CSV table of C-alpha atoms in Angstrom, one decimal:
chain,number,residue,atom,x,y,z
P,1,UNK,CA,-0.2,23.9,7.4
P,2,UNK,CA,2.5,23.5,9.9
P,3,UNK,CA,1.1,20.7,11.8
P,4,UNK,CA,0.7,18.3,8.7
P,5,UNK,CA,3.0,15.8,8.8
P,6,UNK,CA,5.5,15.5,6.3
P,7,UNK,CA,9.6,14.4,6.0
P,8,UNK,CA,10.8,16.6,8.5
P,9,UNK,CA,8.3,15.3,11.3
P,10,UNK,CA,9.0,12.1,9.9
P,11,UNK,CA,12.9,12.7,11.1
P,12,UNK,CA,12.6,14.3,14.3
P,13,UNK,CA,10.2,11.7,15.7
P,14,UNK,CA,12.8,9.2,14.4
P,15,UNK,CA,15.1,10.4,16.3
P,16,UNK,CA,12.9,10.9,19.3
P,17,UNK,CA,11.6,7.1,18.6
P,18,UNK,CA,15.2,5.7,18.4
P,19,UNK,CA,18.0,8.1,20.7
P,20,UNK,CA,15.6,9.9,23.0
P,21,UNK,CA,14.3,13.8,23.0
P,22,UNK,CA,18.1,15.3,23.4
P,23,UNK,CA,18.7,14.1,19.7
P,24,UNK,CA,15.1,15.2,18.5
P,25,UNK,CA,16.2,18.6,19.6
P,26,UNK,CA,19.5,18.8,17.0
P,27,UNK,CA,16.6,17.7,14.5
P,28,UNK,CA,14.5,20.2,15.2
P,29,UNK,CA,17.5,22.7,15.2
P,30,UNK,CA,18.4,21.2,12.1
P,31,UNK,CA,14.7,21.8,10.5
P,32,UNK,CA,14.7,25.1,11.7
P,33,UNK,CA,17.7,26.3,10.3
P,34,UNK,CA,16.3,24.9,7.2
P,35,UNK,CA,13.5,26.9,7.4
P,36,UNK,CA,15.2,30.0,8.0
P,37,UNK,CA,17.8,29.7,4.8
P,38,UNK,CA,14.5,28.6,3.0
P,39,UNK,CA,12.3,31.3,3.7
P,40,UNK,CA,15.4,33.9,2.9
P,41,UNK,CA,16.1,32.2,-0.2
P,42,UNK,CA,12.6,32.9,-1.0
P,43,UNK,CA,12.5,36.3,0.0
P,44,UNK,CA,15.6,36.7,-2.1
P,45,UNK,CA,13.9,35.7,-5.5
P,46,UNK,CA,14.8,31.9,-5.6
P,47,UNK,CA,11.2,31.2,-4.9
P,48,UNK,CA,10.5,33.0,-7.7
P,49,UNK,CA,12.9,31.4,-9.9
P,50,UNK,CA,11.7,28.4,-8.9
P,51,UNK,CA,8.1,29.5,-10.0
P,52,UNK,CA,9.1,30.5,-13.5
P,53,UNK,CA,11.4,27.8,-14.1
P,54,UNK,CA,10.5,24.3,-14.7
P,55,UNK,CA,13.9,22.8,-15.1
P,56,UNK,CA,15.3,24.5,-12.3
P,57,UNK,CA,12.0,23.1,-9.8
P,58,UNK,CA,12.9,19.9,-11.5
P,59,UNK,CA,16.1,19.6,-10.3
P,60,UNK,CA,15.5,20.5,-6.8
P,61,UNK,CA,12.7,18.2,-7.2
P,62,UNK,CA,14.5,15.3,-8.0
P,63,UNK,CA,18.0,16.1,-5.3
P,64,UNK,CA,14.9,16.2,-2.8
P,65,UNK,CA,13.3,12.9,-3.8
P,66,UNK,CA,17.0,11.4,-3.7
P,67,UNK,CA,17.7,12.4,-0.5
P,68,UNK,CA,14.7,11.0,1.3
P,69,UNK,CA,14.9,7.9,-0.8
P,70,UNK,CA,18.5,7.5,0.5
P,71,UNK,CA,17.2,8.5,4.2
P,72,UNK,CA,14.5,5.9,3.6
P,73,UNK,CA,17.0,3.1,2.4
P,74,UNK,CA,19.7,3.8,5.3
P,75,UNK,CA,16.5,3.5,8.0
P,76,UNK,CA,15.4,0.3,6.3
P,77,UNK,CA,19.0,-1.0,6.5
P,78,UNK,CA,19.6,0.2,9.8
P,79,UNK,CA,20.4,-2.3,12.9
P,80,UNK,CA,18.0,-2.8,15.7
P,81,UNK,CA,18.7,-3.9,18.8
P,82,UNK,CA,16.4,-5.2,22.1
P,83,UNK,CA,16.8,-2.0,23.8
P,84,UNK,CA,16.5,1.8,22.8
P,85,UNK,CA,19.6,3.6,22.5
P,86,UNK,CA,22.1,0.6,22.5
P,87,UNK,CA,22.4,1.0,18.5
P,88,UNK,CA,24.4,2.5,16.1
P,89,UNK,CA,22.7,5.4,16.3
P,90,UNK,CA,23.4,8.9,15.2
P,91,UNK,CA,24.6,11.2,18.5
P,92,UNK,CA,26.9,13.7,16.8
P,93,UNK,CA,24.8,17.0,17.5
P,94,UNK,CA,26.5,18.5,14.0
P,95,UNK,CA,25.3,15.6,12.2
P,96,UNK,CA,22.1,15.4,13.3
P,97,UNK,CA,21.0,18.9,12.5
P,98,UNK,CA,23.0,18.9,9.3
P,99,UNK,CA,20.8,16.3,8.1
P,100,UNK,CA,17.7,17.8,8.9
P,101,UNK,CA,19.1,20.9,7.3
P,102,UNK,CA,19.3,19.3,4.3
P,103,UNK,CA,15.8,17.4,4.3
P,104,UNK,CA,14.3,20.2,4.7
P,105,UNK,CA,16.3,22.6,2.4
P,106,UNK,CA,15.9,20.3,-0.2
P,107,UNK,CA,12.2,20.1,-0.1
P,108,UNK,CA,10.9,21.9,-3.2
P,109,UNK,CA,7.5,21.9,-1.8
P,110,UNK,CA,8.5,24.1,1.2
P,111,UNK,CA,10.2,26.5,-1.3
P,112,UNK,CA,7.0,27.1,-3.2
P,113,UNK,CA,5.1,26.7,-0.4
P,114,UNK,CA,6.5,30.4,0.7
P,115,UNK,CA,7.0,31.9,-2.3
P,116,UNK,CA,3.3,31.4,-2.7
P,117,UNK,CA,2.3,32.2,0.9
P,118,UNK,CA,4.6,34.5,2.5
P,119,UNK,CA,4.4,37.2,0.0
P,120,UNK,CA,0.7,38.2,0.8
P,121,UNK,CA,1.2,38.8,3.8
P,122,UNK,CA,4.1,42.0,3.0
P,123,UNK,CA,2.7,45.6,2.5
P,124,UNK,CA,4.3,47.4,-0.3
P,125,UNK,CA,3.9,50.7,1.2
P,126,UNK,CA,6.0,49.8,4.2
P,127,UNK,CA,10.0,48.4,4.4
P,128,UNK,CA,10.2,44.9,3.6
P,129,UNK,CA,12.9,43.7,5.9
P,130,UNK,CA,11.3,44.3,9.0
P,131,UNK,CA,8.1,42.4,7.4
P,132,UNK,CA,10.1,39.5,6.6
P,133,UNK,CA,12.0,39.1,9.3
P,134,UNK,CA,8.6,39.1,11.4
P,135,UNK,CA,7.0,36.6,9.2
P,136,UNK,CA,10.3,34.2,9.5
P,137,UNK,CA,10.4,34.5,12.9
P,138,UNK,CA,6.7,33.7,13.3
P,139,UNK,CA,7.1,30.9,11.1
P,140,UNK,CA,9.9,29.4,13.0
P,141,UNK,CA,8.9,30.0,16.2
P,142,UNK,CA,5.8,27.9,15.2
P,143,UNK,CA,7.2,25.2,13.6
P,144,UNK,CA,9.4,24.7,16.5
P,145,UNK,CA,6.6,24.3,19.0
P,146,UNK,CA,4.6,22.2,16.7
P,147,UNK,CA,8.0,20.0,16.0
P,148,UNK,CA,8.7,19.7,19.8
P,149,UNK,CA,5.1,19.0,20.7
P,150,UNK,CA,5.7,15.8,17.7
P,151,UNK,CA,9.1,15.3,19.5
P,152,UNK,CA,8.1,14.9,23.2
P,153,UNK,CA,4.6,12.4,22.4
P,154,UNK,CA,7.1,10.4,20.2
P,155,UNK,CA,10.1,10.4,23.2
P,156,UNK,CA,6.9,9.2,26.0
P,157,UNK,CA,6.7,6.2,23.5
P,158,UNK,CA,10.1,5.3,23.6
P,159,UNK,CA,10.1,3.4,26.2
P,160,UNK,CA,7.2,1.0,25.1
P,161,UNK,CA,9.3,0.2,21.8
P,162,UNK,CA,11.9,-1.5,23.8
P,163,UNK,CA,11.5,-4.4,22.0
P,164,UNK,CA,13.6,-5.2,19.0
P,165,UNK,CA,11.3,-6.6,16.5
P,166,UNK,CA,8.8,-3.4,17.3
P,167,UNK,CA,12.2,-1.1,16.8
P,168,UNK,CA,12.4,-2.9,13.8
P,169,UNK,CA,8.5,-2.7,12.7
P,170,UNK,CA,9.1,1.5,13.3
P,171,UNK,CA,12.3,1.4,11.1
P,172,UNK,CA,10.7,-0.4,8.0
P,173,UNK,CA,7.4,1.7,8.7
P,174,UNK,CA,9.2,5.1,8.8
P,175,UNK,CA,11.7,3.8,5.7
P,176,UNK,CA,8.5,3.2,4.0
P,177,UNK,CA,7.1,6.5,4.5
P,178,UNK,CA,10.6,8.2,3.2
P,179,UNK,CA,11.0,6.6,0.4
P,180,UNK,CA,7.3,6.8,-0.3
P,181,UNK,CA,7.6,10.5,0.4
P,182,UNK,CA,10.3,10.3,-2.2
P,183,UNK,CA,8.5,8.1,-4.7
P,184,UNK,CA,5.6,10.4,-4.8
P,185,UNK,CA,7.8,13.7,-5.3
P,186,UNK,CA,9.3,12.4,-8.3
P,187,UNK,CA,5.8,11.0,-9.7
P,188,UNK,CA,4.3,14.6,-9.0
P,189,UNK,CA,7.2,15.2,-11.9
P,190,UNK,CA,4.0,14.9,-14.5
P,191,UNK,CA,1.4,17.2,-12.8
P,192,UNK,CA,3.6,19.9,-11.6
């Protein structure tokens, strides 16, 4: 399930397309910090919540759609230059993990993704703690290899998309796939 593609891989290659591996690495921070507060949230009952409550899954729903929309609309808008890492582009570490952070906490899917799946995997008999803690970890630990792995190919093709009209081309392609990501998040708004 990890190794899907989805708006978080979208992001970190992004960044490892357009300012280089060091800045993919705050993403990745940033998504697995996400993860973390996620998978707590969910171990605290908000997965549950979420499960019972419509209008509450809505919401999050919609503030997730919004988001990559917006993420979509400030790629498509963003400047391109001849040669990588001479744009505007985002370097401040805080930043950049803050706004993976928030792609990925705002991602209703990954919410009810472990509120779904994480739970069958914890033994009533035994303390739960220890069993979630394990099962984060494990989690994370994964999803940061498989993140890096997606980091590091995208960073060897940097150099190949010197050129500003292919910059460009990767911009308008990733925009498209966020806001698409978005699009189809709010039009899963009728089936659940």
């Amino acid at each position: 399930m990890i190794l899907i593609p989805g708006p978080t891989v979208l992001l970190v290659t992004g960044h490892a397309l357009s300012a280089g591996l060091r800045n993919a690495l705050f993403s990745i921070l940033g998504v697995c910090l996400g993860d973390i507060v996620a998978m707590s949230l969910t171990f605290l009952g908000l997965g549950a919540v979420l499960a019972t409550s419509a209008e509450w899954f809505l919401v999050l729903k919609w503030l997730g759609a919004a988001y990559l929309i917006y993420l979509g609309i400030t790629l498509w808008r963003a400047p391109v230059q001849a040669e990588a890492g001479t744009g505007r582009q985002e370097t401040r570490p805080a930043r950049i993990i803050l706004r993976a952070f928030t792609v990925n906490v705002l991602h209703p899917k990954g919410l009810a993704f472990y509120a779904a799946f994480l739970p069958q995997f914890i033994r009533p008999a035994d303390p739960a703690l220890p069993q979630m803690l394990l099962l984060g970890t494990t989690f994370t630990a994964i999803a940061f290899c498989v993140l890096l792995g997606y980091a590091i190919t995208a960073a060897r093709f940097r150099s190949r998309l010197a050129r500003a009209d292919v910059r460009r081309l990767c911009n308008r392609s990733g925009a498209g796939c966020l806001v698409g990501a978005g699009m189809y998040t709010l039009s899963m708004q009728r089936s659940g």
